Short mmCIF file of C-alpha atoms and ligand atoms in Angstrom, two decimals:
data_model
loop_
_atom_site.label_atom_id
_atom_site.label_comp_id
_atom_site.label_asym_id
_atom_site.label_seq_id
_atom_site.Cartn_x
_atom_site.Cartn_y
_atom_site.Cartn_z
CA UNK K 108 10.75 -20.15 0.29
CA UNK K 109 9.45 -17.07 2.22
CA UNK K 110 8.55 -14.39 -0.88
CA UNK K 111 7.06 -11.13 -0.28
CA UNK K 112 4.66 -9.58 -2.76
CA UNK K 113 3.22 -6.17 -2.46
CA UNK K 114 1.79 -2.89 -4.10
CA UNK K 115 0.58 0.41 -4.51
CA UNK K 116 -1.61 2.37 -6.82
CA UNK K 117 -0.35 4.91 -9.20
CA UNK K 118 -2.96 7.49 -8.29
CA UNK K 119 -2.19 10.80 -7.30
CA UNK K 120 0.35 11.61 -4.68
CA UNK K 121 2.07 9.16 -2.52
CA UNK K 122 1.57 10.25 1.46
CA UNK K 123 2.99 9.99 4.84
CA UNK K 124 0.60 6.59 5.47
CA UNK K 125 1.81 4.80 2.27
CA UNK K 126 5.29 5.31 3.33
CA UNK K 127 4.94 4.25 7.05
CA UNK K 128 2.42 1.73 6.45
CA UNK K 129 3.99 0.19 3.36
CA UNK K 130 7.20 1.00 1.76
CA UNK K 131 9.24 1.86 4.90
CA UNK K 132 8.41 -1.51 6.19
CA UNK K 133 9.53 -2.92 2.54
CA UNK K 134 12.90 -1.54 2.68
CA UNK K 135 13.39 -3.25 6.20
CA UNK K 136 12.21 -6.68 4.90
CA UNK K 137 14.16 -6.62 1.70
CA UNK K 138 17.07 -8.18 3.46
CA UNK K 139 15.42 -11.06 4.78
CA UNK K 140 12.57 -12.03 2.31
CA UNK K 141 13.06 -12.45 -1.63
CA UNK K 142 10.91 -9.01 -2.63
CA UNK K 143 8.55 -8.34 -5.37
CA UNK K 144 7.11 -4.73 -5.40
CA UNK K 145 4.54 -3.90 -8.09
CA UNK K 146 3.09 -0.48 -9.10
CA UNK K 147 -0.59 -1.75 -9.81
CA UNK K 148 -1.45 0.54 -12.37
CA UNK K 149 -4.11 -2.17 -13.79
CA UNK K 150 -5.86 -1.40 -10.15
CA UNK K 151 -5.74 2.34 -10.87
CA UNK K 152 -7.92 1.95 -13.87
CA UNK K 153 -11.11 0.68 -11.63
CA UNK K 154 -11.77 4.32 -11.45
CA UNK K 155 -11.20 6.91 -14.19
CA UNK K 156 -7.42 7.93 -14.70
CA UNK K 157 -6.02 10.63 -17.11
CA UNK K 158 -3.58 8.43 -19.41
CA UNK K 159 -0.94 11.18 -19.00
CA UNK K 160 -1.57 11.31 -15.00
CA UNK K 161 -1.09 7.53 -14.90
CA UNK K 162 1.84 6.93 -17.14
CA UNK K 163 3.79 9.92 -14.52
CA UNK K 164 2.29 8.66 -11.66
CA UNK K 165 3.57 5.17 -12.19
CA UNK K 166 6.73 6.46 -12.98
CA UNK K 167 6.61 8.55 -9.61
CA UNK K 168 5.61 5.34 -7.53
CA UNK K 169 8.53 3.44 -9.01
CA UNK K 170 11.00 6.41 -8.16
CA UNK K 171 9.24 6.72 -4.51
CA UNK K 172 10.30 3.07 -4.11
CA UNK K 173 13.90 3.56 -5.13
CA UNK K 174 14.11 6.82 -3.38
CA UNK K 175 13.02 5.46 0.19
CA UNK K 176 15.83 2.31 -0.09
CA UNK K 177 14.05 -0.37 -2.08
CA UNK K 178 16.84 -1.74 -4.02
CA UNK K 179 15.81 -2.44 -7.58
CA UNK K 180 18.62 -4.99 -8.02
CA UNK K 181 17.95 -7.19 -4.85
CA UNK K 182 14.39 -6.47 -5.36
CA UNK K 183 12.21 -6.97 -8.19
CA UNK K 184 10.08 -3.50 -9.17
CA UNK K 185 7.77 -3.64 -11.98
CA UNK K 186 4.42 -2.56 -13.29
CA UNK K 187 1.35 -4.91 -13.27
CA UNK K 188 0.25 -4.43 -16.34
CA UNK K 189 3.70 -5.66 -17.88
CA UNK K 190 2.70 -9.04 -16.80
CA UNK K 191 -0.21 -10.44 -18.35
CA UNK K 192 -0.07 -13.02 -15.96
CA UNK K 193 -2.09 -10.80 -13.36
CA UNK K 194 -4.92 -10.26 -15.65
CA UNK K 195 -5.16 -13.90 -16.84
CA UNK K 196 -5.09 -15.09 -13.48
CA UNK K 197 -7.82 -12.66 -12.18
CA UNK K 198 -10.02 -14.33 -14.65
CA UNK K 199 -9.30 -17.82 -13.36
CA UNK K 200 -9.71 -16.79 -9.56
CA UNK K 201 -12.94 -14.81 -10.27
CA UNK K 202 -14.79 -17.96 -11.55
CA UNK K 203 -14.02 -19.65 -7.84
CA UNK K 204 -14.88 -16.43 -5.98
CA UNK K 205 -18.32 -16.53 -4.51
CA UNK K 206 -20.43 -13.04 -5.18
CA UNK K 207 -21.11 -12.98 -1.22
CA UNK K 208 -17.34 -12.41 -0.37
CA UNK K 209 -17.14 -9.69 -2.67
CA UNK K 210 -19.83 -8.39 -1.29
CA UNK K 211 -18.40 -8.15 2.17
CA UNK K 212 -15.81 -5.71 1.25
CA UNK K 213 -16.14 -2.39 3.09
CA UNK K 214 -13.35 -0.51 0.39
CA UNK K 215 -16.22 -1.24 -2.35
CA UNK K 216 -18.89 -0.07 -0.27
CA UNK K 217 -16.82 3.18 0.17
CA UNK K 218 -15.80 3.56 -3.18
CA UNK K 219 -18.83 2.75 -4.97
CA UNK K 220 -20.67 5.14 -2.59
CA UNK K 221 -24.32 5.44 -2.77
CA UNK K 222 -25.05 5.06 -6.65
CA UNK K 223 -23.57 1.12 -6.53
CA UNK K 224 -25.46 0.45 -10.24
CA UNK K 225 -22.93 2.76 -11.69
CA UNK K 226 -19.72 1.59 -10.13
CA UNK K 227 -17.46 -0.47 -12.45
CA UNK K 228 -16.98 -4.38 -12.54
CA UNK K 229 -13.11 -3.69 -12.00
CA UNK K 230 -13.94 -1.80 -8.90
CA UNK K 231 -15.96 -4.88 -7.68
CA UNK K 232 -13.94 -7.53 -8.97
CA UNK K 233 -10.90 -5.09 -7.31
CA UNK K 234 -9.96 -7.76 -4.61
CA UNK K 235 -9.69 -11.02 -7.14
CA UNK K 236 -6.88 -8.94 -8.85
CA UNK K 237 -5.24 -8.41 -5.97
CA UNK K 238 -5.35 -11.77 -4.94
CA UNK K 239 -3.97 -12.75 -8.60
CA UNK K 240 -1.15 -10.60 -7.68
CA UNK K 241 -0.06 -12.30 -4.86
CA UNK K 242 -1.09 -16.04 -5.37
CA UNK K 243 0.53 -15.42 -8.78
CA UNK K 244 3.84 -15.42 -7.33
CA UNK K 245 2.62 -18.10 -4.81
CA UNK K 246 3.87 -15.15 -2.08
CA UNK K 247 4.21 -16.16 1.33
CA UNK K 248 4.04 -12.84 3.20
CA UNK K 249 2.40 -9.57 2.42
CA UNK K 250 3.45 -6.10 4.13
CA UNK K 251 0.74 -3.31 4.01
CA UNK K 252 -1.01 -1.01 5.83
CA UNK K 253 -3.57 -2.26 8.29
CA UNK K 254 -6.60 -0.87 5.26
CA UNK K 255 -5.84 -3.82 3.04
CA UNK K 256 -6.21 -6.53 5.91
CA UNK K 257 -9.96 -7.37 4.95
CA UNK K 258 -8.58 -7.60 1.00
CA UNK K 259 -5.77 -10.06 2.18
CA UNK K 260 -8.29 -12.16 4.25
CA UNK K 261 -10.29 -12.36 0.83
CA UNK K 262 -6.96 -13.55 -0.69
CA UNK K 263 -6.08 -15.96 1.63
CA UNK K 264 -9.66 -17.58 1.21
CA UNK K 265 -9.42 -17.47 -2.44
CA UNK K 266 -6.42 -19.45 -2.21
CA UNK K 267 -8.06 -22.17 0.20
CA UNK K 268 -10.92 -22.55 -2.31
CA UNK K 269 -8.56 -23.20 -4.96
CA UNK K 270 -7.12 -25.75 -3.12
CA UNK K 271 -10.11 -27.58 -2.31
CA UNK K 272 -11.40 -27.26 -5.24
CA UNK K 273 -8.45 -29.15 -7.13
CA UNK K 274 -7.68 -31.12 -3.86
CA UNK K 275 -3.94 -30.21 -3.61
CA UNK K 276 -1.82 -27.64 -1.22
CA UNK K 277 -1.16 -25.52 -4.35
CA UNK K 278 -1.35 -21.96 -3.35
CA UNK K 279 0.41 -20.73 0.11
CA UNK K 280 -2.11 -19.20 2.60
CA UNK K 281 -0.38 -15.46 2.18
CA UNK K 282 0.46 -14.01 5.76
CA UNK K 283 -0.18 -10.09 6.26
CA UNK K 284 2.52 -8.47 7.88
CA UNK K 285 0.95 -5.02 9.30
CA UNK K 286 3.65 -4.04 11.93
CA UNK K 287 5.28 -0.82 13.35
CA UNK K 288 3.34 2.29 14.68
CA UNK K 289 2.34 3.59 11.29
CA UNK K 290 -0.01 1.16 9.87
CA UNK K 291 -3.06 3.07 10.22
CA UNK K 292 -2.12 6.92 9.56
CA UNK K 293 -5.47 9.39 10.24
CA UNK K 294 -6.23 12.37 8.65
CA UNK K 295 -4.73 15.44 9.79
CA UNK K 296 -7.83 17.27 9.76
CA UNK K 297 -9.87 14.23 11.08
CA UNK K 298 -8.69 11.91 13.27
CA UNK K 299 -11.39 9.18 12.78
CA UNK K 300 -10.39 9.15 8.95
CA UNK K 301 -7.64 7.51 7.17
CA UNK K 302 -4.73 9.81 5.92
CA UNK K 303 -6.04 9.08 2.01
CA UNK K 304 -4.76 10.36 -1.71
CA UNK K 305 -8.60 10.66 -2.27
CA UNK K 306 -9.20 13.17 0.60
CA UNK K 307 -10.56 16.53 -1.01
CA UNK K 308 -8.18 18.56 1.39
CA UNK K 309 -4.68 19.06 0.93
CA UNK K 310 -4.55 19.87 4.20
CA UNK K 311 -5.37 16.31 5.24
CA UNK K 312 -2.05 14.32 4.24
CA UNK K 313 1.49 15.20 4.35
CA UNK K 314 2.91 14.08 0.82
CA UNK K 315 6.35 12.25 0.11
CA UNK K 316 7.64 15.30 -2.26
CA UNK K 317 5.88 18.31 0.53
CA UNK K 318 8.97 20.97 0.72
CA UNK K 319 9.76 21.81 4.35
CA UNK K 320 7.47 24.91 4.08
CA UNK K 321 4.32 22.82 2.91
CA UNK K 322 5.16 20.23 5.49
CA UNK K 323 5.04 22.84 8.43
CA UNK K 324 2.30 24.51 7.53
CA UNK K 325 0.07 21.39 7.16
CA UNK K 326 1.21 20.17 10.61
CA UNK K 327 0.78 23.56 12.26
CA UNK K 328 -2.79 23.55 10.80
CA UNK K 329 -3.48 20.00 11.61
CA UNK K 330 -6.33 19.66 14.14
CA UNK K 331 -5.86 19.28 17.66
CA UNK K 332 -7.51 20.12 20.95
CA UNK K 333 -6.40 23.03 23.56
CA UNK K 334 -5.19 20.75 26.00
CA UNK K 335 -1.36 19.95 26.39
CA UNK K 336 -0.03 16.61 25.75
CA UNK K 337 -1.23 13.97 28.44
CA UNK K 338 0.75 11.47 30.15
CA UNK K 339 -0.48 8.20 29.67
CA UNK K 340 -1.39 6.25 26.53
CA UNK K 341 -5.07 6.00 28.23
CA UNK K 342 -5.65 9.56 28.13
CA UNK K 343 -4.24 10.10 24.70
CA UNK K 344 -6.47 7.20 23.01
CA UNK K 345 -9.79 9.17 23.68
CA UNK K 346 -8.25 12.40 21.98
CA UNK K 347 -8.02 10.96 18.10
CA UNK K 348 -6.24 13.56 16.54
CA UNK K 349 -3.49 13.76 19.25
CA UNK K 350 -3.41 10.25 19.14
CA UNK K 351 -2.86 10.11 15.57
CA UNK K 352 0.19 12.67 15.81
CA UNK K 353 1.79 10.99 18.48
CA UNK K 354 1.73 7.89 16.45
CA UNK K 355 2.91 9.67 13.51
CA UNK K 356 5.98 10.39 15.55
CA UNK K 357 6.65 7.49 17.00
CA UNK K 358 6.76 5.53 13.78
CA UNK K 359 9.28 8.24 12.21
CA UNK K 360 11.39 7.88 15.36
CA UNK K 361 11.10 4.37 15.31
CA UNK K 362 9.81 4.49 18.99
CA UNK K 363 6.75 2.88 20.57
CA UNK K 364 3.68 5.49 21.36
CA UNK K 365 4.59 5.22 25.04
CA UNK K 366 8.43 6.50 24.56
CA UNK K 367 7.12 9.35 21.99
CA UNK K 368 4.54 10.29 24.36
CA UNK K 369 6.67 10.58 27.32
CA UNK K 370 8.76 12.91 25.63
CA UNK K 371 6.18 15.49 25.09
CA UNK K 372 3.68 14.67 28.15
CA UNK K 373 2.54 18.03 29.53
CA UNK K 374 3.49 20.08 27.09
CA UNK K 375 1.75 22.39 24.15
CA UNK K 376 0.57 21.35 20.97
CA UNK K 377 2.96 24.37 19.70
CA UNK K 378 6.26 22.51 20.97
CA UNK K 379 5.02 18.89 19.92
CA UNK K 380 4.11 20.37 16.35
CA UNK K 381 7.54 21.88 15.81
CA UNK K 382 9.23 18.66 16.76
CA UNK K 383 7.01 16.66 14.64
CA UNK K 384 7.83 19.16 11.66
CA UNK K 385 11.43 18.52 11.90
CA UNK K 386 11.47 14.78 12.13
CA UNK K 387 8.88 14.76 9.11
CA UNK K 388 11.26 16.78 7.06
CA UNK K 389 14.46 14.99 8.04
CA UNK K 390 12.98 11.75 6.79
CA UNK K 391 10.80 12.81 3.76
CA UNK K 392 13.19 15.78 2.34
CA UNK K 393 15.68 13.24 1.35
CA UNK K 394 13.53 10.97 -0.23
CA UNK K 395 11.40 13.48 -1.80
CA UNK K 396 14.54 15.06 -3.33
CA UNK K 397 15.52 11.77 -4.68
CA UNK K 398 12.27 11.29 -6.20
CA UNK K 399 12.59 14.31 -8.08
CA UNK K 400 15.73 13.88 -9.38
CA UNK K 401 14.64 10.16 -10.71
CA UNK K 402 11.33 11.16 -12.12
CA UNK K 403 13.56 13.67 -14.35
CA UNK K 404 15.29 10.60 -16.28
CA UNK K 405 12.12 8.79 -17.12
CA UNK K 406 14.36 6.81 -19.13
CA UNK K 407 16.22 5.15 -16.37
CA UNK K 408 12.97 4.45 -14.54
CA UNK K 409 11.04 2.39 -17.55
CA UNK K 410 14.66 0.70 -17.93
CA UNK K 411 14.20 -0.63 -14.16
CA UNK K 412 10.45 -1.66 -14.88
CA UNK K 413 11.07 -3.46 -17.94
CA UNK K 414 13.72 -5.38 -16.49
CA UNK K 415 11.78 -5.64 -12.80
CA UNK K 416 8.98 -7.32 -15.52
CA UNK K 417 11.04 -9.93 -17.08
CA UNK K 418 12.15 -11.20 -13.87
CA UNK K 419 8.61 -11.27 -12.35
CA UNK K 420 7.37 -12.93 -15.41
CA UNK K 421 9.90 -15.52 -14.99
CA UNK K 422 8.20 -16.24 -11.68
CA UNK K 423 4.47 -15.90 -12.82
CA UNK K 424 4.30 -17.76 -16.25
CA UNK K 425 5.43 -21.18 -15.11
CA UNK K 426 2.86 -21.20 -12.04
CA UNK K 427 0.11 -19.54 -14.52
CA UNK K 428 1.22 -22.32 -16.91
CA UNK K 429 0.63 -24.84 -13.77
CA UNK K 430 -2.66 -23.34 -12.84
CA UNK K 431 -3.94 -23.63 -16.42
CA UNK K 432 -3.08 -27.30 -16.46
CA UNK K 433 -4.85 -27.88 -13.07
CA UNK K 434 -8.11 -26.21 -14.15
CA UNK K 435 -7.96 -28.37 -17.78
CA UNK K 436 -6.90 -25.37 -20.05
CA UNK K 437 -5.22 -26.69 -23.20
CA UNK K 438 -1.92 -24.92 -23.86
CA UNK K 439 0.04 -24.11 -26.93
P1 TYM D 278 -2.94 1.70 -1.76
O1 TYM D 278 -2.54 2.31 -3.13
O2 TYM D 278 -4.13 2.10 -1.28
O3 TYM D 278 -2.20 1.86 -0.76
C1 TYM D 278 -0.77 1.28 -0.56
C2 TYM D 278 0.00 0.70 0.29
O4 TYM D 278 -0.29 1.84 2.00
C3 TYM D 278 -0.89 1.40 2.51
N1 TYM D 278 -1.85 2.84 3.46
C4 TYM D 278 -1.51 3.03 4.64
N2 TYM D 278 -1.08 2.97 5.52
C5 TYM D 278 -1.10 3.49 6.89
N3 TYM D 278 -1.81 4.84 7.13
C6 TYM D 278 -2.64 5.23 6.00
N4 TYM D 278 -3.50 6.11 6.01
C7 TYM D 278 -2.51 4.28 4.69
N5 TYM D 278 -3.35 4.39 3.35
C8 TYM D 278 -2.66 3.58 2.36
C9 TYM D 278 -1.74 0.39 2.18
O5 TYM D 278 -2.52 -0.28 3.38
C10 TYM D 278 -1.11 -0.09 1.20
O6 TYM D 278 -0.16 -1.15 1.72
N6 TYM D 278 -5.24 -2.73 -2.86
C11 TYM D 278 -3.81 -2.22 -2.59
C12 TYM D 278 -2.87 -2.53 -3.39
C13 TYM D 278 -2.57 -3.64 -4.12
C14 TYM D 278 -1.88 -4.56 -3.48
C15 TYM D 278 -1.73 -5.68 -4.09
C16 TYM D 278 -0.93 -4.49 -1.94
C17 TYM D 278 -2.65 -4.17 -4.94
N7 TYM D 278 -2.34 -5.51 -5.17
C18 TYM D 278 -1.02 -6.83 -3.60
C19 TYM D 278 -0.55 -5.69 -1.53
C20 TYM D 278 -0.47 -7.04 -2.12
C21 TYM D 278 -3.87 -0.55 -2.49
O7 TYM D 278 -4.79 -0.14 -2.94
O8 TYM D 278 -3.17 0.04 -1.84
#
């Protein structure tokens, strides 16, 4: 059986990278797989969060899933902390995860910064909780952006370590699904840096709830070079900012980079940026509007999450019980 698990942290505003790298692909996949989409609030706590903002952000991410077209009837949508199996399994898996594997994680190094001794244990153990998210449902496929690739490899390694330790084929090794032209959307201010929620510059990213004027302004200000758009992909690839904008256009238009580039080869950025603004607004505008409508009714969102958590627990709890039996823990 093919089962998808994926998730997003409720930290700050969702941006175009989250949409193109993850959510949009989920919408397409929900017809072909059993899908579980999580709002990973326990992961958010690995860095300090304001409690009210965390609650609001959890509801906003839920609204984004639904507004983008993830169907809460067909898929399971819930927030991680409502299903205690995630945290329990994370502990069990942490006991079979060598420190050496965690020491390789580049995201920890980036987020911990220079003062590594001050970073929390949760930030360090973050990828083990992510492995528990996935393995706790015996998920076979995980659609994410490129930045999650290393964490997914670790999840596979942990699944393999468990299977070897207890000499059985218990956890499937989850396959990453990293596809499309939007798997790595870069900052609008610096084509060598990933578009991210934590970038201090608002102009570095387009948020899913930005209005037309904001999108237009951010794209107008997006860093480019004075040359018009080139005619070949090879010439584009050595210009990271231009490459990123063409990549975004292609992803939004559901085209290859080549097709998108052909349309604008030889043209100035002013022309291309206007077309990119139109396309961004046409895609994100309706989603942002629907998000605002949904967020205005938190009672409805909370009901979706509660129902999702019941359905998620019905899958994860029996798997956790089996893990406990396998590992020799007595149960009630
Ligand atoms: P998070 O919350 O950082 O990002 C959510 C999703 O958005 C993708 N993404 C991007 N894709 C393209 N370009 C970008 N600039 C960009 N920025 C973010 C991410 O790859 C991700 O798919 N650890 C995960 C959350 C998580 C998870 C899981 C994911 C927890 N448990 C289990 C899958 C399965 C994270 O922090 O994603």
